């Protein structure tokens, strides 16, 4: 940390870390993380965040205020971040944007209140552990273990609060198959539903509803009657 107090009421602040995690993101280990901003009597305004993590780049801004309790909010954008660095169930590079905020009367508990919402896209990736196309084609009422879904594109809006990730407007495109649905991830446990649209296939199978379950280490998928 570097401080430069030669700017009147404002102090210039520079923060750098290497091969380390931030308190608010304990599961994200940065190759390097740099932030620049200004410190006033009751706030730290970070105008520039520049980091490298899991082979990708992270940019953003943030504001920490302690005039009435403690609060922090900001924005983040990611480019080319390896999905496996976040979740081993998915291979591919993530591009996305997010807004986050935290509010607490106690600084030590500030990161416990973190919430986040945003959107992401992954191109040319793989979902490990389930095969959406095969499950839909066979109309399997039981999980088919050990499958893989190679997809062209995956999009989703997402939010995070109370340790739970919610993925909404989830869409996966794999060849002529498009699947849409929702997914919740709580302490690595999965719960959600998707509907695979197989109408573009030569056999015109139509819409196939499916249930997602299991965990991030061992996901399950089966057709719902």
mmCIF file of C-alpha atoms in Angstrom, residues 24-25 28 30 58 72-78 86 96-102 111 113-120 157-167:
data_model
loop_
_atom_site.group_PDB
_atom_site.id
_atom_site.type_symbol
_atom_site.label_atom_id
_atom_site.label_comp_id
_atom_site.label_asym_id
_atom_site.label_seq_id
_atom_site.Cartn_x
_atom_site.Cartn_y
_atom_site.Cartn_z
ATOM 1 C CA UNK A 24 -14.237 -9.958 0.179
ATOM 2 C CA UNK A 25 -13.379 -12.618 -2.442
ATOM 3 C CA UNK A 28 -10.496 -15.753 -5.941
ATOM 4 C CA UNK A 30 -5.314 -13.042 -8.146
ATOM 5 C CA UNK A 58 -10.551 -7.889 -14.258
ATOM 6 C CA UNK A 72 -18.965 -0.572 -0.095
ATOM 7 C CA UNK A 73 -20.250 -0.695 -3.655
ATOM 8 C CA UNK A 74 -18.769 -0.874 -7.108
ATOM 9 C CA UNK A 75 -18.631 -2.459 -10.549
ATOM 10 C CA UNK A 76 -16.504 -5.192 -12.093
ATOM 11 C CA UNK A 77 -15.909 -6.384 -15.646
ATOM 12 C CA UNK A 78 -14.149 -9.623 -16.577
ATOM 13 C CA UNK A 86 -14.456 -20.292 -10.495
ATOM 14 C CA UNK A 96 -19.043 -10.525 -17.901
ATOM 15 C CA UNK A 97 -20.012 -7.501 -15.851
ATOM 16 C CA UNK A 98 -21.341 -7.190 -12.314
ATOM 17 C CA UNK A 99 -22.367 -4.695 -9.616
ATOM 18 C CA UNK A 100 -21.684 -5.416 -5.944
ATOM 19 C CA UNK A 101 -22.465 -3.867 -2.578
ATOM 20 C CA UNK A 102 -21.943 -4.510 1.151
ATOM 21 C CA UNK A 111 -17.872 -8.817 3.578
ATOM 22 C CA UNK A 113 -23.187 -8.936 3.624
ATOM 23 C CA UNK A 114 -21.838 -8.948 0.063
ATOM 24 C CA UNK A 115 -24.384 -9.087 -2.750
ATOM 25 C CA UNK A 116 -23.752 -9.076 -6.491
ATOM 26 C CA UNK A 117 -25.725 -9.055 -9.719
ATOM 27 C CA UNK A 118 -24.648 -9.075 -13.338
ATOM 28 C CA UNK A 119 -24.445 -11.091 -16.547
ATOM 29 C CA UNK A 120 -21.928 -13.403 -18.204
ATOM 30 C CA UNK A 157 -27.922 -13.179 -15.732
ATOM 31 C CA UNK A 158 -26.831 -13.928 -12.167
ATOM 32 C CA UNK A 159 -27.082 -12.685 -8.605
ATOM 33 C CA UNK A 160 -25.341 -13.576 -5.343
ATOM 34 C CA UNK A 161 -26.614 -13.100 -1.780
ATOM 35 C CA UNK A 162 -26.381 -15.051 1.493
ATOM 36 C CA UNK A 163 -23.919 -17.493 -0.046
ATOM 37 C CA UNK A 164 -26.310 -18.486 -2.868
ATOM 38 C CA UNK A 165 -25.766 -17.927 -6.594
ATOM 39 C CA UNK A 166 -28.925 -17.563 -8.690
ATOM 40 C CA UNK A 167 -28.651 -17.878 -12.476
#
